[in-house]
JSON list of C-alpha atoms in Angstrom, two decimals:
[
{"chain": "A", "resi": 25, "resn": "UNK", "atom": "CA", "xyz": [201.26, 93.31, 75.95]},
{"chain": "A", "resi": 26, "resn": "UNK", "atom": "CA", "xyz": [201.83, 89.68, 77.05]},
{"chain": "A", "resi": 27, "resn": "UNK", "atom": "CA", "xyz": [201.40, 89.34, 80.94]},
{"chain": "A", "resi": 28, "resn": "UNK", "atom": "CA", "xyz": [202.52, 85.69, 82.51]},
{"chain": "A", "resi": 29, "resn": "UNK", "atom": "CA", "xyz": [199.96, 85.38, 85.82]},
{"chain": "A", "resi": 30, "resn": "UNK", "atom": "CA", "xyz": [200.79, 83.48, 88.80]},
{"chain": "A", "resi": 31, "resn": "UNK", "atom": "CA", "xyz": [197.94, 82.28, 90.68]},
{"chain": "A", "resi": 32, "resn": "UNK", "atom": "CA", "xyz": [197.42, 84.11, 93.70]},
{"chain": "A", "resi": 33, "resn": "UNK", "atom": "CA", "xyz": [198.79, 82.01, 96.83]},
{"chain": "A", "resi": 34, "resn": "UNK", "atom": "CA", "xyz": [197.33, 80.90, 99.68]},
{"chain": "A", "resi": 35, "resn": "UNK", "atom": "CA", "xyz": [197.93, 79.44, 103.22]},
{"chain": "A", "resi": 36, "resn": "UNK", "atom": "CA", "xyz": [197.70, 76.21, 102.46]},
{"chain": "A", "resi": 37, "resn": "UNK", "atom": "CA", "xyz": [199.19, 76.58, 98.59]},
{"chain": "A", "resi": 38, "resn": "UNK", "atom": "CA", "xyz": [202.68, 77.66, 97.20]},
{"chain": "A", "resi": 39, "resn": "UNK", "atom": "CA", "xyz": [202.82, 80.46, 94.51]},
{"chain": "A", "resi": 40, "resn": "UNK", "atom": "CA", "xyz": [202.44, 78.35, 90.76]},
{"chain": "A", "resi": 41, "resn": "UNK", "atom": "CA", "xyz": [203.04, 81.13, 88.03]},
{"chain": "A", "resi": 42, "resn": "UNK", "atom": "CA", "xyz": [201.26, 80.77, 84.93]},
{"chain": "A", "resi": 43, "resn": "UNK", "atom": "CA", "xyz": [200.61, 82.49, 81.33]},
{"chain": "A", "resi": 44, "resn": "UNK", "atom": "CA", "xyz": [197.36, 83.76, 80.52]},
{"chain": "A", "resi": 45, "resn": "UNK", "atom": "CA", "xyz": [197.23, 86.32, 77.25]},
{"chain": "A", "resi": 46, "resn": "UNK", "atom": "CA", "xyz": [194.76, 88.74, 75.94]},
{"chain": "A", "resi": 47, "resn": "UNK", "atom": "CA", "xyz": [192.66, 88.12, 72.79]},
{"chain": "A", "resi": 48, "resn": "UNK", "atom": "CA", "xyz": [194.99, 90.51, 70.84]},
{"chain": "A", "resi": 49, "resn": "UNK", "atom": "CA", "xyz": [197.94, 88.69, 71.85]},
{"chain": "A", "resi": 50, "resn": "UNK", "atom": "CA", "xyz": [199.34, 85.46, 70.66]},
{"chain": "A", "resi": 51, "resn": "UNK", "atom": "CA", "xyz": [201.01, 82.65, 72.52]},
{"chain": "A", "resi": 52, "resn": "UNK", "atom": "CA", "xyz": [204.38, 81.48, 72.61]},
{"chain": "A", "resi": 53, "resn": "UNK", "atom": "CA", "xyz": [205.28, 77.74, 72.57]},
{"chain": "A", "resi": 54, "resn": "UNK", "atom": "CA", "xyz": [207.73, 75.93, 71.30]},
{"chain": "A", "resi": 55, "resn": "UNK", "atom": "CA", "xyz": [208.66, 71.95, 70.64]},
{"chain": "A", "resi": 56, "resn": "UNK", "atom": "CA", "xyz": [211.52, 69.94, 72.14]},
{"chain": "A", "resi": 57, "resn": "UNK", "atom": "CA", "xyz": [212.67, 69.47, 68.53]},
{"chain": "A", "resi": 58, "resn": "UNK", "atom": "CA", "xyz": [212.15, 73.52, 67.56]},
{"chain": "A", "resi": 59, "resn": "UNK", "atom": "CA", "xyz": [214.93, 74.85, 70.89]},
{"chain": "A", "resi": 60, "resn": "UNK", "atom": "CA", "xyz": [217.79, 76.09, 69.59]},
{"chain": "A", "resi": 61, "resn": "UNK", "atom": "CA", "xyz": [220.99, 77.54, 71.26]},
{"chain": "A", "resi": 62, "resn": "UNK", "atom": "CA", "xyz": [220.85, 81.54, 70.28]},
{"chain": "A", "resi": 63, "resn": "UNK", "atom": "CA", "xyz": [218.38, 81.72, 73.39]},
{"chain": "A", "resi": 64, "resn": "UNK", "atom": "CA", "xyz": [220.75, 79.55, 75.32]},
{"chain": "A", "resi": 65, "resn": "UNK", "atom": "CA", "xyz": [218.48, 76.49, 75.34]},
{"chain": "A", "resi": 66, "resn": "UNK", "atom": "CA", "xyz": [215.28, 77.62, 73.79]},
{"chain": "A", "resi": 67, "resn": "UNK", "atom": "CA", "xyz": [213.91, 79.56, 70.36]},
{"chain": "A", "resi": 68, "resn": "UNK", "atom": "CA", "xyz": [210.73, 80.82, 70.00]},
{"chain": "A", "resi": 69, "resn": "UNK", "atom": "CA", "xyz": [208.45, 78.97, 66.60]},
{"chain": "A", "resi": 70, "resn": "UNK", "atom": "CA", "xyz": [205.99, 80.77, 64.62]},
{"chain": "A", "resi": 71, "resn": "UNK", "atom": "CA", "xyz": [202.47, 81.65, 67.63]},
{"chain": "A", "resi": 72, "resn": "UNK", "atom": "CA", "xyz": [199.65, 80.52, 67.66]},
{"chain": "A", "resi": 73, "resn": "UNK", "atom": "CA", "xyz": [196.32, 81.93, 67.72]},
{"chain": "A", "resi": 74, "resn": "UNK", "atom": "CA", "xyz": [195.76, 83.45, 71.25]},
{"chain": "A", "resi": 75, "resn": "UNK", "atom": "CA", "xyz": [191.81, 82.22, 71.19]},
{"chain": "A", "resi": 76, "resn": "UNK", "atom": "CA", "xyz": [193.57, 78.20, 71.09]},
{"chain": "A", "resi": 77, "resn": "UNK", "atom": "CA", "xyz": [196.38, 79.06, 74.01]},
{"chain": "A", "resi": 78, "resn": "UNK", "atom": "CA", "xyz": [195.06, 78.02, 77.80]},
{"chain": "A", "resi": 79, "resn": "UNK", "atom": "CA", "xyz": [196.66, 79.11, 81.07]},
{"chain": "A", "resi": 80, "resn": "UNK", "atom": "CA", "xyz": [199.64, 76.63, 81.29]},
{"chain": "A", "resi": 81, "resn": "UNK", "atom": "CA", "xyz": [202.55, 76.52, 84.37]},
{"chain": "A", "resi": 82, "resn": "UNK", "atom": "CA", "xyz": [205.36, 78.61, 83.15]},
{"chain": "A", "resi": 83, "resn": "UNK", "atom": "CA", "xyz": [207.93, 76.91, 85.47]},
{"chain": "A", "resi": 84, "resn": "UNK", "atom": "CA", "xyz": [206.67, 72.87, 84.02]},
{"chain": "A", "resi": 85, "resn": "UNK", "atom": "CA", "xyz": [206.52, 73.86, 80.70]},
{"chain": "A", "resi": 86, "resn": "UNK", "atom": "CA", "xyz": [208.04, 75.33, 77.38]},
{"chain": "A", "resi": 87, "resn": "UNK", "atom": "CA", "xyz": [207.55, 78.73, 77.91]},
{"chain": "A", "resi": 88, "resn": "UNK", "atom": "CA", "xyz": [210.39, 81.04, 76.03]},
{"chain": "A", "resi": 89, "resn": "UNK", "atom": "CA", "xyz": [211.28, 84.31, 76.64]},
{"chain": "A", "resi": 90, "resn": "UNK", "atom": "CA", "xyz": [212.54, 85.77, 73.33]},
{"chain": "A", "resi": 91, "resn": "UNK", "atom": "CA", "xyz": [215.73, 87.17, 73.17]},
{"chain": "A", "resi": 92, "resn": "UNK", "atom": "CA", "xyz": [215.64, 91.07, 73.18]},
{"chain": "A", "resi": 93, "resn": "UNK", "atom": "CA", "xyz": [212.06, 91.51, 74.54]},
{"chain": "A", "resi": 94, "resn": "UNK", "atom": "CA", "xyz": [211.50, 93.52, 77.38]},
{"chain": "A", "resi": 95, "resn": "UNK", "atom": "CA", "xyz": [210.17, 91.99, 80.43]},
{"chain": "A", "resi": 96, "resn": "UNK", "atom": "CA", "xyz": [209.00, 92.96, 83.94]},
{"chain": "A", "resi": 97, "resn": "UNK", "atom": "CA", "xyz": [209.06, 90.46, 86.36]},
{"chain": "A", "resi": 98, "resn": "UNK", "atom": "CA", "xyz": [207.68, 91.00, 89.55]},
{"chain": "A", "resi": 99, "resn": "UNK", "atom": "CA", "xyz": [208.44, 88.35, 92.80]},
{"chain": "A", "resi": 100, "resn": "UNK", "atom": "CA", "xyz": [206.32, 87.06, 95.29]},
{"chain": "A", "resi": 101, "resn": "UNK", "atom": "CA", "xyz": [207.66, 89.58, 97.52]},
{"chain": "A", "resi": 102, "resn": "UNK", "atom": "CA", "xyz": [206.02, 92.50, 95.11]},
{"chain": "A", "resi": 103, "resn": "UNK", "atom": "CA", "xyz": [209.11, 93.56, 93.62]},
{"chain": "A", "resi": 104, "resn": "UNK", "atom": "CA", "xyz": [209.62, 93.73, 90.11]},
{"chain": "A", "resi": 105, "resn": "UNK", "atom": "CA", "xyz": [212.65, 94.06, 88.16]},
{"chain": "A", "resi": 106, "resn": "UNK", "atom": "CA", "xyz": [212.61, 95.16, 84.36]},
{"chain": "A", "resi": 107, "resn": "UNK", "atom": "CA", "xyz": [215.22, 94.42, 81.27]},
{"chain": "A", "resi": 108, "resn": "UNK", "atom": "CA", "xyz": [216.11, 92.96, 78.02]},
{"chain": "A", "resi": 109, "resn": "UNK", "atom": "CA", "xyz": [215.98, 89.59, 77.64]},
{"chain": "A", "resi": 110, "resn": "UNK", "atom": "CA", "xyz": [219.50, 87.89, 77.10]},
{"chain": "A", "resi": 111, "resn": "UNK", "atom": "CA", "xyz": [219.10, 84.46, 77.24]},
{"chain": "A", "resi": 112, "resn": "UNK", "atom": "CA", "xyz": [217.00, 81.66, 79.58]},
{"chain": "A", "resi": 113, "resn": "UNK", "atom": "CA", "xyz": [217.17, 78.30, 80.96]},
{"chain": "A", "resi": 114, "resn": "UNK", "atom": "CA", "xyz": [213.82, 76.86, 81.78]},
{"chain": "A", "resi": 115, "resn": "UNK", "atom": "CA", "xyz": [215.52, 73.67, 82.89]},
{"chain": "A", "resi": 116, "resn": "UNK", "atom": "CA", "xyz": [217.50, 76.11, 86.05]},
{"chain": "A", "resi": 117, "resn": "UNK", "atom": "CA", "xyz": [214.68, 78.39, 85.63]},
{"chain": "A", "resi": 118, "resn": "UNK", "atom": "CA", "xyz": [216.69, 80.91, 85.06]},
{"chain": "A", "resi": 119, "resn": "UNK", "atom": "CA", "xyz": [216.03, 83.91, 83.38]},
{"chain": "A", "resi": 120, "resn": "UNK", "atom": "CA", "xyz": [218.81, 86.58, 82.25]},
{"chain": "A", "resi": 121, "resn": "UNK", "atom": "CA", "xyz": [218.20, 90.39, 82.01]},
{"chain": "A", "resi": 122, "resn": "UNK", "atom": "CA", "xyz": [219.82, 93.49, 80.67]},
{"chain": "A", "resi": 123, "resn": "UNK", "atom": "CA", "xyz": [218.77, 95.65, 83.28]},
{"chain": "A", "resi": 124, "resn": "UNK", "atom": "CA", "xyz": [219.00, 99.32, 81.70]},
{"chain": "A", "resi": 125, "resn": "UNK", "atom": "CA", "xyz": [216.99, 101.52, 84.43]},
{"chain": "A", "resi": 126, "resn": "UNK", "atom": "CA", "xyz": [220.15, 103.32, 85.19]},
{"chain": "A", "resi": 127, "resn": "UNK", "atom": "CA", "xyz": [221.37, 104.39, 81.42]},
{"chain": "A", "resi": 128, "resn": "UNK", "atom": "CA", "xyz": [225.32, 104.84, 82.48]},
{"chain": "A", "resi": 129, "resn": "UNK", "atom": "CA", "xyz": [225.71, 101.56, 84.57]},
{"chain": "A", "resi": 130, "resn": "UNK", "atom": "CA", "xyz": [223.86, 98.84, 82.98]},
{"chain": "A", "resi": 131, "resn": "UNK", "atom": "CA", "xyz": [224.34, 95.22, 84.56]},
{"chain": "A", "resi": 132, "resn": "UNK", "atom": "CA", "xyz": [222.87, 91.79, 84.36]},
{"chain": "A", "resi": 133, "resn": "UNK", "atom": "CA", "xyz": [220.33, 90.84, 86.48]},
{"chain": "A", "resi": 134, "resn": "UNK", "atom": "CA", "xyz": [219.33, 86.71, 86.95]},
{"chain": "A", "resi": 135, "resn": "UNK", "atom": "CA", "xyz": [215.98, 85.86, 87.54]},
{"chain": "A", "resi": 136, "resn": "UNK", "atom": "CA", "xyz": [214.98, 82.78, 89.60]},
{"chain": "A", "resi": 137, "resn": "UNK", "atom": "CA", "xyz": [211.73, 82.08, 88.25]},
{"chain": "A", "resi": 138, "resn": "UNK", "atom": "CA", "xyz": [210.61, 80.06, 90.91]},
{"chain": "A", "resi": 139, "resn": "UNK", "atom": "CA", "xyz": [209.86, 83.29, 92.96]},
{"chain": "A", "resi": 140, "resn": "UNK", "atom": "CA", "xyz": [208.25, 85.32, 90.11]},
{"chain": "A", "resi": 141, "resn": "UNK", "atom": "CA", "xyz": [204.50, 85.38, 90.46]},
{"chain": "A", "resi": 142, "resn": "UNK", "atom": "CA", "xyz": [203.80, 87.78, 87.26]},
{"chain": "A", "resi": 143, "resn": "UNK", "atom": "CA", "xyz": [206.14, 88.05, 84.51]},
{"chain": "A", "resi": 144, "resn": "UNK", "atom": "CA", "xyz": [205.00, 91.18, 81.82]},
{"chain": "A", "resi": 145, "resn": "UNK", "atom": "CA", "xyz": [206.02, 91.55, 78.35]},
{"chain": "A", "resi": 146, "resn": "UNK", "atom": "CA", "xyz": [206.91, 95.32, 77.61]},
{"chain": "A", "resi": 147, "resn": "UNK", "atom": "CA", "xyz": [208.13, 95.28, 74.47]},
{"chain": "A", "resi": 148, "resn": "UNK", "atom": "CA", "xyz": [208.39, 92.31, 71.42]},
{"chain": "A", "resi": 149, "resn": "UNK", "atom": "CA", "xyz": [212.26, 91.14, 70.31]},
{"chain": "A", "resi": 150, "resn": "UNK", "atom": "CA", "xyz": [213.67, 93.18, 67.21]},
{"chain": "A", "resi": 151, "resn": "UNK", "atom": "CA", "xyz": [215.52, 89.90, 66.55]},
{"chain": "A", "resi": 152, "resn": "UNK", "atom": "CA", "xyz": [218.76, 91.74, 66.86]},
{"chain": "A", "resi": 153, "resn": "UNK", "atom": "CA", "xyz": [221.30, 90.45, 68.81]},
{"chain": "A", "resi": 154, "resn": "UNK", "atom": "CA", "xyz": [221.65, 92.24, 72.19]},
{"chain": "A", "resi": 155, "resn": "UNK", "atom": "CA", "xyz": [224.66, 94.13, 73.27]},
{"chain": "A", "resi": 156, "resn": "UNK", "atom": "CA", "xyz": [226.52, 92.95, 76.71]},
{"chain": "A", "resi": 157, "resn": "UNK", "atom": "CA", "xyz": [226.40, 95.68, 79.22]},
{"chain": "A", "resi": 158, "resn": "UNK", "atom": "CA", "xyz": [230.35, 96.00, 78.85]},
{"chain": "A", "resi": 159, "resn": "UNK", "atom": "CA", "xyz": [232.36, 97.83, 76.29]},
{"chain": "A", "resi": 160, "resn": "UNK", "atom": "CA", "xyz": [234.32, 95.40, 73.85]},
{"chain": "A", "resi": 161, "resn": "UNK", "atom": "CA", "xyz": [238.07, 95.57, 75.26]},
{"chain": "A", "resi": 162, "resn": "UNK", "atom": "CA", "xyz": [240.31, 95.44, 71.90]},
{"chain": "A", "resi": 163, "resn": "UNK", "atom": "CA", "xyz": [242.52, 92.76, 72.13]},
{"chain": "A", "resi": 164, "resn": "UNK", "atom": "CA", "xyz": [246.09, 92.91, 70.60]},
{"chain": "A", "resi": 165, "resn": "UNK", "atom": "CA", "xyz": [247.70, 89.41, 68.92]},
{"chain": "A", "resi": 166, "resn": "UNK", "atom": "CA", "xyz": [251.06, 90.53, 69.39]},
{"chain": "A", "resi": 167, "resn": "UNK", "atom": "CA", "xyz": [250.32, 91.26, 72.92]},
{"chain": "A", "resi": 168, "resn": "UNK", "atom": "CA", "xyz": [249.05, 87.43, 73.34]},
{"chain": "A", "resi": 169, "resn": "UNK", "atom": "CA", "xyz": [251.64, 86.30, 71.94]},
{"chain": "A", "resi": 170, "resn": "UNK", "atom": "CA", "xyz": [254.43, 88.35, 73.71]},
{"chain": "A", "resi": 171, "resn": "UNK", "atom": "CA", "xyz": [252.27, 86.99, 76.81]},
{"chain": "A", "resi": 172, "resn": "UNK", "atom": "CA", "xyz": [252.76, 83.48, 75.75]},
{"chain": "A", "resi": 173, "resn": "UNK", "atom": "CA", "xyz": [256.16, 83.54, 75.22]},
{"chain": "A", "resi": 174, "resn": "UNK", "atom": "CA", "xyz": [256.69, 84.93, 78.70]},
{"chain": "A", "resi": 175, "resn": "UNK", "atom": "CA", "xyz": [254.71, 82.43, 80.30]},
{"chain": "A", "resi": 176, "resn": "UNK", "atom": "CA", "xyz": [256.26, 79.46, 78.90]},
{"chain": "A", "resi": 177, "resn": "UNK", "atom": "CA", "xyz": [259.67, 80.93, 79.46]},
{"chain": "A", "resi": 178, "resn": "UNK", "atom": "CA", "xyz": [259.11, 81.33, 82.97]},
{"chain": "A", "resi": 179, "resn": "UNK", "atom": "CA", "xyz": [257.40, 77.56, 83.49]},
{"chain": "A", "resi": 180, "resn": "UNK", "atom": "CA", "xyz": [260.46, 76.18, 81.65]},
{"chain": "A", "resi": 181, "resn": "UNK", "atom": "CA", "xyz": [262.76, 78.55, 84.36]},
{"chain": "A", "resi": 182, "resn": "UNK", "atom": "CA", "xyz": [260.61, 76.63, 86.83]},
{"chain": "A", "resi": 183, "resn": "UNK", "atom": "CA", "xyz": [260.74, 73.28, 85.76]},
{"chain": "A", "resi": 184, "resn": "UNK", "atom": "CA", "xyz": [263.25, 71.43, 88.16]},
{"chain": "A", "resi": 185, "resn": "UNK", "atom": "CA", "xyz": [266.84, 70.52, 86.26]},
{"chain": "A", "resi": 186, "resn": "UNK", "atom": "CA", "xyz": [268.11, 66.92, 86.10]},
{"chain": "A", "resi": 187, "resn": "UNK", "atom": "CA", "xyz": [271.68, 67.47, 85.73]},
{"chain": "A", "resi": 188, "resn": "UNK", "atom": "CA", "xyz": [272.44, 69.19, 89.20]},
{"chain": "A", "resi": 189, "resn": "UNK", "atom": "CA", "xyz": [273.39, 68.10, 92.11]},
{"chain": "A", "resi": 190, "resn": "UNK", "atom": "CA", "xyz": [270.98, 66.68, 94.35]},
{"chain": "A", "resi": 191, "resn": "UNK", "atom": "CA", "xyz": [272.48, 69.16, 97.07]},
{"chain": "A", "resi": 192, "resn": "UNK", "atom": "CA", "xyz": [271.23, 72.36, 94.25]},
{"chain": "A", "resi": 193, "resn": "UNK", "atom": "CA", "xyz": [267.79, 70.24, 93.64]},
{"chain": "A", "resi": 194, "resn": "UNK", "atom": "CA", "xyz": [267.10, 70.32, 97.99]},
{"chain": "A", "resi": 195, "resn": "UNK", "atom": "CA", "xyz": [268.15, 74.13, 97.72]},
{"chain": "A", "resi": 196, "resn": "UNK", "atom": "CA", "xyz": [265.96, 74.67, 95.18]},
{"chain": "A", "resi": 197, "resn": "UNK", "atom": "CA", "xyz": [262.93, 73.09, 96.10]},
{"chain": "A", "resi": 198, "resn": "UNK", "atom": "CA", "xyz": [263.12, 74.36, 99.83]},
{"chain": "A", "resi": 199, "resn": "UNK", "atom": "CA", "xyz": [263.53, 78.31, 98.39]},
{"chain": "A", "resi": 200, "resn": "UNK", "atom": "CA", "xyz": [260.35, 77.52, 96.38]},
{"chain": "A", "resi": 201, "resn": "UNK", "atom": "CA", "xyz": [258.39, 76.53, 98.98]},
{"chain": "A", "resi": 202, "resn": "UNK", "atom": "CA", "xyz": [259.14, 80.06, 100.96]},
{"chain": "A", "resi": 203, "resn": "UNK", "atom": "CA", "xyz": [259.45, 82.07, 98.35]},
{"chain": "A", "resi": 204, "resn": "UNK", "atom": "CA", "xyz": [257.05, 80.16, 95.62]},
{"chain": "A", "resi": 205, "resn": "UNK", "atom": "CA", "xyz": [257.21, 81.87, 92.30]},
{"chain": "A", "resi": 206, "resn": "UNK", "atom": "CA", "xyz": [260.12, 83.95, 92.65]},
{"chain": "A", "resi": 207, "resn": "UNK", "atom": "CA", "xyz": [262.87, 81.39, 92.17]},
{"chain": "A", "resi": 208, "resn": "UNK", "atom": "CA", "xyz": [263.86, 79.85, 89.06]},
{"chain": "A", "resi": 209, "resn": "UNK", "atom": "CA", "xyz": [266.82, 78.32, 87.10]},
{"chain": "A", "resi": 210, "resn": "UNK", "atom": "CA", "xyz": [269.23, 80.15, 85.40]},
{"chain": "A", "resi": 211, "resn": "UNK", "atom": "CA", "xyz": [271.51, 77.29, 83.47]},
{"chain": "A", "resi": 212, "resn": "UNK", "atom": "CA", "xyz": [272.63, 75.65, 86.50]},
{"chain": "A", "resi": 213, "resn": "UNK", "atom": "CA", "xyz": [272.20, 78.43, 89.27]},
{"chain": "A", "resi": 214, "resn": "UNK", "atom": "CA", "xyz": [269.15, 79.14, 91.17]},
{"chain": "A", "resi": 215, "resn": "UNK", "atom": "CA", "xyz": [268.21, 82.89, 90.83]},
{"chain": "A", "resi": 216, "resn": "UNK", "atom": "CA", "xyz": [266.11, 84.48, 93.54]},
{"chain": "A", "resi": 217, "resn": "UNK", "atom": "CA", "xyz": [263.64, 87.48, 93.67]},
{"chain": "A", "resi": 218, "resn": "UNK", "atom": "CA", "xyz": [266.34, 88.51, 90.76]},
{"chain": "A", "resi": 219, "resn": "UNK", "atom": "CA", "xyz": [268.04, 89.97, 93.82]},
{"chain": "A", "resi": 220, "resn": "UNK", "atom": "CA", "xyz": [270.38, 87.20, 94.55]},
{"chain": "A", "resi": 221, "resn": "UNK", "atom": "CA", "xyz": [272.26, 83.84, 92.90]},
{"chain": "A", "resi": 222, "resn": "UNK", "atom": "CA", "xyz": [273.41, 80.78, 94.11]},
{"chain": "A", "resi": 223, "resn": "UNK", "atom": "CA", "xyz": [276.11, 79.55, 91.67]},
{"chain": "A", "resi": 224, "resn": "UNK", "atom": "CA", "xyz": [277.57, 75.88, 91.49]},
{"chain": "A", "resi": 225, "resn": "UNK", "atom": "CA", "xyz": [278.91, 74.37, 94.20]},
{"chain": "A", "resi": 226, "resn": "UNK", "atom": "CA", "xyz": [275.57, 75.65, 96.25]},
{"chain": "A", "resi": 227, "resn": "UNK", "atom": "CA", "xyz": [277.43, 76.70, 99.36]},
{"chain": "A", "resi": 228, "resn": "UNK", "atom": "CA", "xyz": [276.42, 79.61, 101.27]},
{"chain": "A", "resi": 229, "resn": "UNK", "atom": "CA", "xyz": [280.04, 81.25, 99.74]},
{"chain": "A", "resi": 230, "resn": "UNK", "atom": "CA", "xyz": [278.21, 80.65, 96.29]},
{"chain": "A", "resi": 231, "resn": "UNK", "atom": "CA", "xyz": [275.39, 83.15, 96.58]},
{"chain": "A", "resi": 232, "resn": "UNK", "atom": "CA", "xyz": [275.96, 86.34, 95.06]},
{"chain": "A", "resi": 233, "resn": "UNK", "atom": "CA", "xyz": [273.97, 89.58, 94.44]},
{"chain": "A", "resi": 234, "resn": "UNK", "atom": "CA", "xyz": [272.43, 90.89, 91.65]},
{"chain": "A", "resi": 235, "resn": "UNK", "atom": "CA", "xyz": [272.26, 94.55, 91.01]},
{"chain": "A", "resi": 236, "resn": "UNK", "atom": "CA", "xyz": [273.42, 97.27, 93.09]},
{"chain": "A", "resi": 237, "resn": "UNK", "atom": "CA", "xyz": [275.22, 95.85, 96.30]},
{"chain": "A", "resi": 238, "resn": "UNK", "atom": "CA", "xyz": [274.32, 98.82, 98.29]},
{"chain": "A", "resi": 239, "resn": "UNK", "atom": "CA", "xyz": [270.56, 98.32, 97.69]},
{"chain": "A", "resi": 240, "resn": "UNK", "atom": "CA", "xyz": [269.24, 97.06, 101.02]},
{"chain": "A", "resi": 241, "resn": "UNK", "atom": "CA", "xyz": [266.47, 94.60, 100.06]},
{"chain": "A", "resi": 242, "resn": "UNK", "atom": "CA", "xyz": [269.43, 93.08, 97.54]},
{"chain": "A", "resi": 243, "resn": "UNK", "atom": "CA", "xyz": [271.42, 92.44, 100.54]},
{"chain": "A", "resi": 244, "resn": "UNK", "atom": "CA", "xyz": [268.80, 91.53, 103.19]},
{"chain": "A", "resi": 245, "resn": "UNK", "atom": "CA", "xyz": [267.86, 88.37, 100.35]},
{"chain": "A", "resi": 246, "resn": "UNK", "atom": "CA", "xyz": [271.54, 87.70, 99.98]},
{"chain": "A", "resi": 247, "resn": "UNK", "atom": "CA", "xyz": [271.84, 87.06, 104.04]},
{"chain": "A", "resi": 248, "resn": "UNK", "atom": "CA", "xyz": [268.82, 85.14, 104.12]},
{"chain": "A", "resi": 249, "resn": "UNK", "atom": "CA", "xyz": [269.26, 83.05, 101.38]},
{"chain": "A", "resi": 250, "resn": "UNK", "atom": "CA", "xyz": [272.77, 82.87, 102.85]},
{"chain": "A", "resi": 251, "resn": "UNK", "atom": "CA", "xyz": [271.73, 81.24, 106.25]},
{"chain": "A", "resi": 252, "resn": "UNK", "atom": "CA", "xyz": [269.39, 79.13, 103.93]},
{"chain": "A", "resi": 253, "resn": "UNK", "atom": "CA", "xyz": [271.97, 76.99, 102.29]},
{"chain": "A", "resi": 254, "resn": "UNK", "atom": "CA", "xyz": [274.31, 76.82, 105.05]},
{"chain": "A", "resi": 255, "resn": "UNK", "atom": "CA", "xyz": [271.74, 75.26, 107.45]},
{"chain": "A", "resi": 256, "resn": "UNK", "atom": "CA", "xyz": [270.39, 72.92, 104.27]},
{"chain": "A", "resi": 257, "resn": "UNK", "atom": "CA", "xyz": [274.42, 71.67, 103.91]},
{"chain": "A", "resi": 258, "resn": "UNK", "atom": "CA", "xyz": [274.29, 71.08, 107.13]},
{"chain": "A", "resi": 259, "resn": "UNK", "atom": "CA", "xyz": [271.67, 68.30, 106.74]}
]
C-alpha cells in the first residue's frame, strides 16, 4: 500500500501534501520526456527502488496516479473519497475518479488536489482500460444521416430568398423574429408553424391555412399572421 502524506498544518502554515512510501513499496516518478496521453497528461515509467525515493511535494512535482489504481483521498477537512483512477492533470491538479461505493449508480468524482492532505493507494492498475460509469448508447448511421439530411433541409428552408419581393423579405424576417424557428420558405411563400401560408403577392388576403380549417390553433395563426402583414403593408 502506497500512502501520499501531507504534512500536518499549522497556524502559521498551509497544508503541503507529500509522498512518503514504505520499504516494501516502490516509488513512482516519471520524466517530462516519459508523459504520455493515455493518463491524460502523464504515464507512469518503470519504479524505482523505494530505499532511493525521499518525501517530495505531490502538488510541485511529477507525481502520477496510474490509471485504474484505486485511491483514497482524504481532504483537509477529514473526508475521504475512494475510486478508480481515470485520468489526472497535475498541471490543474486535478485528479479524476470512478467512484464505485454505490455498485448501481457509479459517477465521476474530481479531485482538487490542492485540498487533499493524504492520498492512499488501495489497489495497483491492472493496465486495463477503465470502463466510463455510463452504458455505451448504440448509435445508428442511418439515423445520423437521416438527421443530417433534416437539418440541412431545414437551414436551407431558413436561408432568406433573393428573388422575392422586398415586401415578402420584411414579412419574413419580422415573423422570424416572433416566431424564430418556426417559419421557413416554401418556393416563394413563407410557411408558418405549418399551420398557415402566405402566398405571393404577401397581402393579408394571401395567407391561407394549412390543414383542417376548423382546427382552432390553425385559425388563431391564420388571424394573427393576418393582422401581421396588413400592419407591415401598411409601412
Amino acid at each position: 500500500m502506497t500512502v501520499f502524506n501531507g504534512r500536518t498544518p499549522t497556524t502559521t502554515a498551509t497544508v503541503t501534501p507529500s509522498v512518503t512510501t514504505s520499504s516494501a513499496v516502490s516509488a513512482t516518478s516519471v520524466s517530462a520526456e516519459e508523459r504520455a496521453p493515455n493518463n491524460c497528461k502523464y504515464s507512469s515509467r518503470e519504479t524505482s527502488d523505494a530505499a532511493e525515493a525521499t518525501p517530495v511535494n505531490i502538488l510541485d512535482s511529477n507525481v502520477v496516479f496510474p490509471v485504474g489504481s484505486v485511491l483514497e483521498c482524504r481532504s483537509v477537512m477529514n473526508s475521504t473519497t475512494v475510486g478508480q483512477v481515470i485520468c489526472s492533470d497535475h498541471s490543474a491538479r486535478l485528479l479524476a475518479l470512478k467512484d464505485t461505493s454505490v455498485a448501481d449508480e457509479p459517477s465521476i468524482r474530481i479531485i482538487n488536489l490542492g485540498l487533499v492532505s493524504q492520498v492512499t493507494s488501495l489497489q495497483e492498475s491492472d493496465g486495463k482500460q477503465v470502463s466510463p460509469p455510463w452504458s455505451s448508447v448504440p448509435v445508428s448511421v442511418k439515423q445520423v444521416q437521416e438527421r443530417l439530411e433534416r437539418a440541412i433541409i431545414r437551414k436551407k428552408a431558413s436561408v432568406m430568398q433573393t428573388n422575392v419581393p422586398i415586401e415578402a423579405q420584411k414579412i419574413f424576417i419580422h415573423l422570424r423574429k416572433t416566431l424564430e424557428r418556426k417559419v421557413e420558405w416554401s418556393g416563394s411563400s413563407i410557411k408558418i408553424l405549418d399551420r398557415v401560408i402566405v402566398r405571393p403577392p404577401y397581402t393579408a388576403d394571401s395567407v391561407e391555412q394549412i390543414g383542417d380549417i376548423s382546427n382552432v390553433p390553425v385559425n388563431a395563426t391564420k388571424d394573427h399572421v393576418r393582422k401581421i402583414v396588413r400592419s407591415l403593408r401598411k409601412l
